[in-house]
PDB file of N, CA and C in Angstrom:
ATOM      1  N   MET A   1     -21.147 -20.216   1.351  1.00 58.00           N
ATOM      2  CA  MET A   1     -22.344 -19.437   1.628  1.00 58.00           C
ATOM      3  C   MET A   1     -23.543 -20.091   0.960  1.00 58.00           C
ATOM      4  N   SER A   2     -24.662 -19.996   1.636  1.00 70.00           N
ATOM      5  CA  SER A   2     -25.870 -20.566   1.058  1.00 70.00           C
ATOM      6  C   SER A   2     -26.463 -19.604   0.035  1.00 70.00           C
ATOM      7  N   ALA A   3     -27.361 -20.101  -0.780  1.00 71.00           N
ATOM      8  CA  ALA A   3     -28.002 -19.266  -1.791  1.00 71.00           C
ATOM      9  C   ALA A   3     -28.813 -18.162  -1.126  1.00 71.00           C
ATOM     10  N   ARG A   4     -29.424 -18.467   0.005  1.00 78.00           N
ATOM     11  CA  ARG A   4     -30.221 -17.452   0.708  1.00 78.00           C
ATOM     12  C   ARG A   4     -29.320 -16.339   1.242  1.00 78.00           C
ATOM     13  N   THR A   5     -28.184 -16.708   1.809  1.00 82.00           N
ATOM     14  CA  THR A   5     -27.250 -15.710   2.321  1.00 82.00           C
ATOM     15  C   THR A   5     -26.738 -14.832   1.182  1.00 82.00           C
ATOM     16  N   ASN A   6     -26.395 -15.454   0.053  1.00 80.00           N
ATOM     17  CA  ASN A   6     -25.935 -14.680  -1.105  1.00 80.00           C
ATOM     18  C   ASN A   6     -27.018 -13.728  -1.589  1.00 80.00           C
ATOM     19  N   HIS A   7     -28.260 -14.208  -1.651  1.00 84.00           N
ATOM     20  CA  HIS A   7     -29.360 -13.361  -2.102  1.00 84.00           C
ATOM     21  C   HIS A   7     -29.547 -12.170  -1.157  1.00 84.00           C
ATOM     22  N   GLU A   8     -29.515 -12.424   0.152  1.00 88.00           N
ATOM     23  CA  GLU A   8     -29.662 -11.342   1.128  1.00 88.00           C
ATOM     24  C   GLU A   8     -28.529 -10.335   0.998  1.00 88.00           C
ATOM     25  N   ARG A   9     -27.318 -10.825   0.774  1.00 88.00           N
ATOM     26  CA  ARG A   9     -26.169  -9.930   0.613  1.00 88.00           C
ATOM     27  C   ARG A   9     -26.316  -9.089  -0.652  1.00 88.00           C
ATOM     28  N   LEU A  10     -26.776  -9.717  -1.744  1.00 88.00           N
ATOM     29  CA  LEU A  10     -26.970  -8.977  -2.991  1.00 88.00           C
ATOM     30  C   LEU A  10     -28.037  -7.903  -2.836  1.00 88.00           C
ATOM     31  N   VAL A  11     -29.123  -8.215  -2.140  1.00 91.00           N
ATOM     32  CA  VAL A  11     -30.184  -7.229  -1.921  1.00 91.00           C
ATOM     33  C   VAL A  11     -29.644  -6.052  -1.116  1.00 91.00           C
ATOM     34  N   ALA A  12     -28.860  -6.340  -0.075  1.00 93.00           N
ATOM     35  CA  ALA A  12     -28.286  -5.280   0.749  1.00 93.00           C
ATOM     36  C   ALA A  12     -27.309  -4.426  -0.062  1.00 93.00           C
ATOM     37  N   LEU A  13     -26.467  -5.065  -0.869  1.00 92.00           N
ATOM     38  CA  LEU A  13     -25.512  -4.313  -1.691  1.00 92.00           C
ATOM     39  C   LEU A  13     -26.227  -3.443  -2.722  1.00 92.00           C
ATOM     40  N   GLU A  14     -27.296  -3.967  -3.331  1.00 92.00           N
ATOM     41  CA  GLU A  14     -28.049  -3.174  -4.310  1.00 92.00           C
ATOM     42  C   GLU A  14     -28.699  -1.966  -3.654  1.00 92.00           C
ATOM     43  N   LYS A  15     -29.209  -2.137  -2.427  1.00 94.00           N
ATOM     44  CA  LYS A  15     -29.812  -1.016  -1.692  1.00 94.00           C
ATOM     45  C   LYS A  15     -28.750   0.037  -1.390  1.00 94.00           C
ATOM     46  N   GLN A  16     -27.555  -0.403  -0.936  1.00 94.00           N
ATOM     47  CA  GLN A  16     -26.466   0.532  -0.658  1.00 94.00           C
ATOM     48  C   GLN A  16     -26.045   1.265  -1.925  1.00 94.00           C
ATOM     49  N   MET A  17     -26.010   0.550  -3.060  1.00 93.00           N
ATOM     50  CA  MET A  17     -25.618   1.164  -4.323  1.00 93.00           C
ATOM     51  C   MET A  17     -26.637   2.235  -4.724  1.00 93.00           C
ATOM     52  N   GLU A  18     -27.924   1.932  -4.586  1.00 93.00           N
ATOM     53  CA  GLU A  18     -28.967   2.912  -4.911  1.00 93.00           C
ATOM     54  C   GLU A  18     -28.864   4.138  -4.010  1.00 93.00           C
ATOM     55  N   ASP A  19     -28.621   3.913  -2.708  1.00 94.00           N
ATOM     56  CA  ASP A  19     -28.483   5.030  -1.772  1.00 94.00           C
ATOM     57  C   ASP A  19     -27.278   5.896  -2.129  1.00 94.00           C
ATOM     58  N   ALA A  20     -26.175   5.256  -2.498  1.00 93.00           N
ATOM     59  CA  ALA A  20     -24.976   6.011  -2.873  1.00 93.00           C
ATOM     60  C   ALA A  20     -25.214   6.814  -4.146  1.00 93.00           C
ATOM     61  N   ALA A  21     -25.933   6.253  -5.097  1.00 91.00           N
ATOM     62  CA  ALA A  21     -26.218   6.971  -6.342  1.00 91.00           C
ATOM     63  C   ALA A  21     -27.133   8.161  -6.078  1.00 91.00           C
ATOM     64  N   GLU A  22     -28.138   7.986  -5.204  1.00 93.00           N
ATOM     65  CA  GLU A  22     -29.019   9.095  -4.854  1.00 93.00           C
ATOM     66  C   GLU A  22     -28.265  10.205  -4.143  1.00 93.00           C
ATOM     67  N   ALA A  23     -27.231   9.843  -3.363  1.00 93.00           N
ATOM     68  CA  ALA A  23     -26.424  10.819  -2.646  1.00 93.00           C
ATOM     69  C   ALA A  23     -25.326  11.402  -3.535  1.00 93.00           C
ATOM     70  N   MET A  24     -25.335  11.056  -4.827  1.00 93.00           N
ATOM     71  CA  MET A  24     -24.350  11.537  -5.803  1.00 93.00           C
ATOM     72  C   MET A  24     -22.930  11.076  -5.485  1.00 93.00           C
ATOM     73  N   ASP A  25     -22.793   9.973  -4.757  1.00 92.00           N
ATOM     74  CA  ASP A  25     -21.479   9.389  -4.475  1.00 92.00           C
ATOM     75  C   ASP A  25     -21.264   8.257  -5.480  1.00 92.00           C
ATOM     76  N   PHE A  26     -20.887   8.656  -6.695  1.00 91.00           N
ATOM     77  CA  PHE A  26     -20.813   7.706  -7.794  1.00 91.00           C
ATOM     78  C   PHE A  26     -19.619   6.755  -7.676  1.00 91.00           C
ATOM     79  N   GLU A  27     -18.552   7.187  -7.016  1.00 92.00           N
ATOM     80  CA  GLU A  27     -17.405   6.288  -6.829  1.00 92.00           C
ATOM     81  C   GLU A  27     -17.792   5.112  -5.932  1.00 92.00           C
ATOM     82  N   LYS A  28     -18.518   5.411  -4.851  1.00 92.00           N
ATOM     83  CA  LYS A  28     -18.967   4.348  -3.952  1.00 92.00           C
ATOM     84  C   LYS A  28     -19.973   3.447  -4.668  1.00 92.00           C
ATOM     85  N   ALA A  29     -20.861   4.050  -5.467  1.00 92.00           N
ATOM     86  CA  ALA A  29     -21.854   3.265  -6.210  1.00 92.00           C
ATOM     87  C   ALA A  29     -21.163   2.329  -7.201  1.00 92.00           C
ATOM     88  N   ALA A  30     -20.113   2.813  -7.865  1.00 89.00           N
ATOM     89  CA  ALA A  30     -19.380   1.978  -8.814  1.00 89.00           C
ATOM     90  C   ALA A  30     -18.660   0.836  -8.095  1.00 89.00           C
ATOM     91  N   ALA A  31     -18.081   1.132  -6.930  1.00 89.00           N
ATOM     92  CA  ALA A  31     -17.409   0.083  -6.161  1.00 89.00           C
ATOM     93  C   ALA A  31     -18.411  -0.979  -5.717  1.00 89.00           C
ATOM     94  N   LEU A  32     -19.605  -0.546  -5.304  1.00 91.00           N
ATOM     95  CA  LEU A  32     -20.634  -1.500  -4.901  1.00 91.00           C
ATOM     96  C   LEU A  32     -21.126  -2.309  -6.093  1.00 91.00           C
ATOM     97  N   ARG A  33     -21.240  -1.670  -7.259  1.00 88.00           N
ATOM     98  CA  ARG A  33     -21.631  -2.397  -8.472  1.00 88.00           C
ATOM     99  C   ARG A  33     -20.617  -3.495  -8.784  1.00 88.00           C
ATOM    100  N   ASN A  34     -19.323  -3.158  -8.671  1.00 84.00           N
ATOM    101  CA  ASN A  34     -18.276  -4.154  -8.931  1.00 84.00           C
ATOM    102  C   ASN A  34     -18.340  -5.300  -7.923  1.00 84.00           C
ATOM    103  N   GLU A  35     -18.656  -4.978  -6.676  1.00 85.00           N
ATOM    104  CA  GLU A  35     -18.781  -6.018  -5.655  1.00 85.00           C
ATOM    105  C   GLU A  35     -19.972  -6.924  -5.961  1.00 85.00           C
ATOM    106  N   ILE A  36     -21.073  -6.339  -6.415  1.00 85.00           N
ATOM    107  CA  ILE A  36     -22.249  -7.131  -6.788  1.00 85.00           C
ATOM    108  C   ILE A  36     -21.897  -8.083  -7.922  1.00 85.00           C
ATOM    109  N   LEU A  37     -21.193  -7.581  -8.933  1.00 82.00           N
ATOM    110  CA  LEU A  37     -20.788  -8.429 -10.055  1.00 82.00           C
ATOM    111  C   LEU A  37     -19.846  -9.540  -9.603  1.00 82.00           C
ATOM    112  N   ARG A  38     -18.948  -9.223  -8.655  1.00 79.00           N
ATOM    113  CA  ARG A  38     -18.014 -10.223  -8.150  1.00 79.00           C
ATOM    114  C   ARG A  38     -18.771 -11.328  -7.419  1.00 79.00           C
ATOM    115  N   VAL A  39     -19.752 -10.943  -6.592  1.00 78.00           N
ATOM    116  CA  VAL A  39     -20.532 -11.938  -5.846  1.00 78.00           C
ATOM    117  C   VAL A  39     -21.323 -12.822  -6.808  1.00 78.00           C
ATOM    118  N   LYS A  40     -21.836 -12.220  -7.881  1.00 78.00           N
ATOM    119  CA  LYS A  40     -22.586 -12.992  -8.866  1.00 78.00           C
ATOM    120  C   LYS A  40     -21.675 -13.837  -9.751  1.00 78.00           C
ATOM    121  N   GLY A  41     -20.349 -13.574  -9.715  1.00 70.00           N
ATOM    122  CA  GLY A  41     -19.411 -14.308 -10.556  1.00 70.00           C
ATOM    123  C   GLY A  41     -19.293 -13.723 -11.949  1.00 70.00           C
ATOM    124  N   GLU A  42     -19.759 -12.496 -12.127  1.00 70.00           N
ATOM    125  CA  GLU A  42     -19.738 -11.861 -13.434  1.00 70.00           C
ATOM    126  C   GLU A  42     -18.699 -10.750 -13.516  1.00 70.00           C
ATOM    127  N   GLY A  43     -17.966 -10.511 -12.439  1.00 64.00           N
ATOM    128  CA  GLY A  43     -17.009  -9.410 -12.401  1.00 64.00           C
ATOM    129  C   GLY A  43     -15.727  -9.730 -13.144  1.00 64.00           C
ATOM    130  N   GLN A  44     -14.759  -8.832 -13.025  1.00 66.00           N
ATOM    131  CA  GLN A  44     -13.466  -9.005 -13.661  1.00 66.00           C
ATOM    132  C   GLN A  44     -12.382  -9.024 -12.597  1.00 66.00           C
ATOM    133  N   GLY A  45     -11.335  -9.770 -12.892  1.00 62.00           N
ATOM    134  CA  GLY A  45     -10.204  -9.830 -11.983  1.00 62.00           C
ATOM    135  C   GLY A  45      -9.335  -8.597 -12.117  1.00 62.00           C
ATOM    136  N   GLU A  46      -8.201  -8.607 -11.420  1.00 64.00           N
ATOM    137  CA  GLU A  46      -7.294  -7.468 -11.450  1.00 64.00           C
ATOM    138  C   GLU A  46      -6.708  -7.229 -12.841  1.00 64.00           C
ATOM    139  N   ASP A  47      -6.569  -8.307 -13.619  1.00 65.00           N
ATOM    140  CA  ASP A  47      -5.986  -8.186 -14.948  1.00 65.00           C
ATOM    141  C   ASP A  47      -7.025  -7.854 -16.019  1.00 65.00           C
ATOM    142  N   GLY A  48      -8.280  -7.630 -15.616  1.00 66.00           N
ATOM    143  CA  GLY A  48      -9.324  -7.285 -16.570  1.00 66.00           C
ATOM    144  C   GLY A  48     -10.001  -8.475 -17.201  1.00 66.00           C
ATOM    145  N   GLU A  49      -9.537  -9.679 -16.878  1.00 64.00           N
ATOM    146  CA  GLU A  49     -10.139 -10.895 -17.415  1.00 64.00           C
ATOM    147  C   GLU A  49     -11.371 -11.251 -16.596  1.00 64.00           C
ATOM    148  N   PRO A  50     -12.399 -11.810 -17.212  1.00 63.00           N
ATOM    149  CA  PRO A  50     -13.581 -12.205 -16.442  1.00 63.00           C
ATOM    150  C   PRO A  50     -13.249 -13.304 -15.449  1.00 63.00           C
ATOM    151  N   LEU A  51     -13.933 -13.284 -14.296  1.00 61.00           N
ATOM    152  CA  LEU A  51     -13.707 -14.310 -13.283  1.00 61.00           C
ATOM    153  C   LEU A  51     -14.240 -15.658 -13.743  1.00 61.00           C
ATOM    154  N   VAL A  52     -15.332 -15.642 -14.455  1.00 59.00           N
ATOM    155  CA  VAL A  52     -15.930 -16.863 -14.977  1.00 59.00           C
ATOM    156  C   VAL A  52     -16.270 -16.618 -16.433  1.00 59.00           C
ATOM    157  N   GLY A  53     -15.848 -17.509 -17.302  1.00 59.00           N
ATOM    158  CA  GLY A  53     -16.136 -17.338 -18.716  1.00 59.00           C
ATOM    159  C   GLY A  53     -16.985 -18.482 -19.240  1.00 59.00           C
ATOM    160  N   GLN A  54     -17.660 -18.248 -20.315  1.00 57.00           N
ATOM    161  CA  GLN A  54     -18.463 -19.283 -20.937  1.00 57.00           C
ATOM    162  C   GLN A  54     -17.621 -20.022 -21.978  1.00 57.00           C
ATOM    163  N   PRO A  55     -17.664 -21.355 -21.972  1.00 55.00           N
ATOM    164  CA  PRO A  55     -16.924 -22.108 -22.973  1.00 55.00           C
ATOM    165  C   PRO A  55     -17.597 -21.976 -24.333  1.00 55.00           C
ATOM    166  N   PRO A  56     -16.879 -22.231 -25.412  1.00 56.00           N
ATOM    167  CA  PRO A  56     -17.528 -22.228 -26.713  1.00 56.00           C
ATOM    168  C   PRO A  56     -18.587 -23.317 -26.772  1.00 56.00           C
ATOM    169  N   PRO A  57     -19.614 -23.140 -27.604  1.00 56.00           N
ATOM    170  CA  PRO A  57     -20.685 -24.134 -27.662  1.00 56.00           C
ATOM    171  C   PRO A  57     -20.145 -25.537 -27.928  1.00 56.00           C
ATOM    172  N   GLY A  58     -20.620 -26.487 -27.150  1.00 55.00           N
ATOM    173  CA  GLY A  58     -20.225 -27.877 -27.325  1.00 55.00           C
ATOM    174  C   GLY A  58     -18.920 -28.253 -26.656  1.00 55.00           C
ATOM    175  N   ALA A  59     -18.205 -27.298 -26.050  1.00 58.00           N
ATOM    176  CA  ALA A  59     -16.917 -27.602 -25.442  1.00 58.00           C
ATOM    177  C   ALA A  59     -17.075 -28.482 -24.200  1.00 58.00           C
ATOM    178  N   MET A  60     -18.181 -28.350 -23.489  1.00 56.00           N
ATOM    179  CA  MET A  60     -18.394 -29.147 -22.286  1.00 56.00           C
ATOM    180  C   MET A  60     -19.577 -30.087 -22.472  1.00 56.00           C
ATOM    181  N   GLY A  61     -19.934 -30.370 -23.699  1.00 59.00           N
ATOM    182  CA  GLY A  61     -21.082 -31.217 -23.979  1.00 59.00           C
ATOM    183  C   GLY A  61     -22.173 -30.384 -24.631  1.00 59.00           C
ATOM    184  N   LEU A  62     -22.936 -31.001 -25.459  1.00 57.00           N
ATOM    185  CA  LEU A  62     -23.975 -30.265 -26.166  1.00 57.00           C
ATOM    186  C   LEU A  62     -25.022 -29.725 -25.204  1.00 57.00           C
ATOM    187  N   GLY A  63     -25.345 -28.454 -25.372  1.00 55.00           N
ATOM    188  CA  GLY A  63     -26.402 -27.829 -24.590  1.00 55.00           C
ATOM    189  C   GLY A  63     -26.016 -27.421 -23.187  1.00 55.00           C
ATOM    190  N   THR A  64     -24.770 -27.563 -22.788  1.00 60.00           N
ATOM    191  CA  THR A  64     -24.387 -27.172 -21.433  1.00 60.00           C
ATOM    192  C   THR A  64     -23.970 -25.715 -21.398  1.00 60.00           C
ATOM    193  N   GLN A  65     -24.225 -25.089 -20.310  1.00 61.00           N
ATOM    194  CA  GLN A  65     -23.824 -23.704 -20.090  1.00 61.00           C
ATOM    195  C   GLN A  65     -23.036 -23.599 -18.793  1.00 61.00           C
ATOM    196  N   ILE A  66     -22.159 -24.555 -18.559  1.00 62.00           N
ATOM    197  CA  ILE A  66     -21.378 -24.582 -17.329  1.00 62.00           C
ATOM    198  C   ILE A  66     -20.240 -23.568 -17.441  1.00 62.00           C
ATOM    199  N   PRO A  67     -20.114 -22.643 -16.473  1.00 62.00           N
ATOM    200  CA  PRO A  67     -19.026 -21.678 -16.544  1.00 62.00           C
ATOM    201  C   PRO A  67     -17.671 -22.355 -16.329  1.00 62.00           C
ATOM    202  N   VAL A  68     -16.655 -21.838 -16.972  1.00 63.00           N
ATOM    203  CA  VAL A  68     -15.305 -22.368 -16.867  1.00 63.00           C
ATOM    204  C   VAL A  68     -14.514 -21.458 -15.945  1.00 63.00           C
ATOM    205  N   ARG A  69     -13.933 -22.017 -14.902  1.00 71.00           N
ATOM    206  CA  ARG A  69     -13.126 -21.225 -13.970  1.00 71.00           C
ATOM    207  C   ARG A  69     -11.652 -21.429 -14.304  1.00 71.00           C
ATOM    208  N   GLN A  70     -10.916 -20.346 -14.282  1.00 76.00           N
ATOM    209  CA  GLN A  70      -9.487 -20.397 -14.548  1.00 76.00           C
ATOM    210  C   GLN A  70      -8.731 -20.506 -13.225  1.00 76.00           C
ATOM    211  N   PRO A  71      -7.651 -21.298 -13.167  1.00 79.00           N
ATOM    212  CA  PRO A  71      -6.867 -21.371 -11.928  1.00 79.00           C
ATOM    213  C   PRO A  71      -6.129 -20.049 -11.698  1.00 79.00           C
ATOM    214  N   PRO A  72      -5.796 -19.744 -10.452  1.00 82.00           N
ATOM    215  CA  PRO A  72      -5.076 -18.500 -10.168  1.00 82.00           C
ATOM    216  C   PRO A  72      -3.698 -18.500 -10.814  1.00 82.00           C
ATOM    217  N   LYS A  73      -3.153 -17.317 -11.042  1.00 86.00           N
ATOM    218  CA  LYS A  73      -1.819 -17.201 -11.636  1.00 86.00           C
ATOM    219  C   LYS A  73      -0.800 -17.861 -10.715  1.00 86.00           C
ATOM    220  N   GLY A  74       0.129 -18.577 -11.299  1.00 89.00           N
ATOM    221  CA  GLY A  74       1.185 -19.231 -10.546  1.00 89.00           C
ATOM    222  C   GLY A  74       0.805 -20.608  -9.996  1.00 89.00           C
ATOM    223  N   TRP A  75      -0.437 -21.040 -10.219  1.00 88.00           N
ATOM    224  CA  TRP A  75      -0.864 -22.335  -9.725  1.00 88.00           C
ATOM    225  C   TRP A  75      -0.254 -23.432 -10.574  1.00 88.00           C
ATOM    226  N   VAL A  76       0.278 -24.444  -9.914  1.00 89.00           N
ATOM    227  CA  VAL A  76       0.894 -25.570 -10.607  1.00 89.00           C
ATOM    228  C   VAL A  76       0.102 -26.825 -10.252  1.00 89.00           C
ATOM    229  N   LYS A  77      -0.247 -27.600 -11.269  1.00 86.00           N
ATOM    230  CA  LYS A  77      -0.995 -28.827 -11.055  1.00 86.00           C
ATOM    231  C   LYS A  77      -0.131 -29.804 -10.256  1.00 86.00           C
ATOM    232  N   PRO A  78      -0.665 -30.383  -9.162  1.00 85.00           N
ATOM    233  CA  PRO A  78       0.145 -31.305  -8.364  1.00 85.00           C
ATOM    234  C   PRO A  78       0.446 -32.587  -9.129  1.00 85.00           C
ATOM    235  N   LYS A  79       1.581 -33.182  -8.783  1.00 83.00           N
ATOM    236  CA  LYS A  79       1.974 -34.428  -9.441  1.00 83.00           C
ATOM    237  C   LYS A  79       1.113 -35.575  -8.929  1.00 83.00           C
ATOM    238  N   LYS A  80       0.823 -36.519  -9.806  1.00 81.00           N
ATOM    239  CA  LYS A  80       0.013 -37.674  -9.426  1.00 81.00           C
ATOM    240  C   LYS A  80       0.879 -38.684  -8.680  1.00 81.00           C
ATOM    241  N   PRO A  81       0.323 -39.362  -7.665  1.00 78.00           N
ATOM    242  CA  PRO A  81       1.098 -40.393  -6.960  1.00 78.00           C
ATOM    243  C   PRO A  81       1.253 -41.633  -7.834  1.00 78.00           C
ATOM    244  N   ASP A  82       2.298 -42.383  -7.565  1.00 75.00           N
ATOM    245  CA  ASP A  82       2.544 -43.622  -8.296  1.00 75.00           C
ATOM    246  C   ASP A  82       1.821 -44.751  -7.560  1.00 75.00           C
ATOM    247  N   PHE A  83       0.702 -45.212  -8.111  1.00 79.00           N
ATOM    248  CA  PHE A  83      -0.114 -46.214  -7.441  1.00 79.00           C
ATOM    249  C   PHE A  83       0.519 -47.605  -7.493  1.00 79.00           C
ATOM    250  N   LEU A  84       1.453 -47.844  -8.406  1.00 79.00           N
ATOM    251  CA  LEU A  84       2.082 -49.159  -8.491  1.00 79.00           C
ATOM    252  C   LEU A  84       3.054 -49.398  -7.343  1.00 79.00           C
ATOM    253  N   THR A  85       3.777 -48.364  -6.930  1.00 73.00           N
ATOM    254  CA  THR A  85       4.760 -48.535  -5.863  1.00 73.00           C
ATOM    255  C   THR A  85       4.256 -48.005  -4.533  1.00 73.00           C
ATOM    256  N   GLY A  86       3.174 -47.207  -4.549  1.00 68.00           N
ATOM    257  CA  GLY A  86       2.644 -46.659  -3.308  1.00 68.00           C
ATOM    258  C   GLY A  86       3.465 -45.512  -2.764  1.00 68.00           C
ATOM    259  N   ARG A  87       4.375 -45.008  -3.551  1.00 66.00           N
ATOM    260  CA  ARG A  87       5.246 -43.912  -3.105  1.00 66.00           C
ATOM    261  C   ARG A  87       4.680 -42.574  -3.540  1.00 66.00           C
ATOM    262  N   LYS A  88       4.977 -41.576  -2.741  1.00 65.00           N
ATOM    263  CA  LYS A  88       4.580 -40.229  -3.086  1.00 65.00           C
ATOM    264  C   LYS A  88       5.564 -39.681  -4.125  1.00 65.00           C
ATOM    265  N   PRO A  89       5.110 -38.788  -5.004  1.00 61.00           N
ATOM    266  CA  PRO A  89       6.033 -38.231  -5.998  1.00 61.00           C
ATOM    267  C   PRO A  89       7.068 -37.330  -5.340  1.00 61.00           C
ATOM    268  N   LYS A  90       8.241 -37.308  -5.926  1.00 64.00           N
ATOM    269  CA  LYS A  90       9.315 -36.447  -5.427  1.00 64.00           C
ATOM    270  C   LYS A  90       9.121 -35.049  -5.982  1.00 64.00           C
ATOM    271  N   GLY A  91       9.430 -34.053  -5.148  1.00 56.00           N
ATOM    272  CA  GLY A  91       9.392 -32.682  -5.643  1.00 56.00           C
ATOM    273  C   GLY A  91       8.316 -31.932  -5.166  1.00 56.00           C
TER     274      GLY A  91
END
């Protein structure tokens, strides 16, 4: 998605959240708030862990504020190919 599309979606979600709060439908407003946070990358996953976390200062270089993304549960790093023999790894 482009930044413009994301911005338009966030504006629409915020308007829906405000309308739901005015209508006293707080459950819908809370669900929309969570969706807004998810789109912004500030929400929490199913396990309560943040979707994107900030590394400790200096972990990714001095002065950087690059968010660290965690791989999904059960993800296994693929094996590297053997460039000397040109064969694919077994398994």
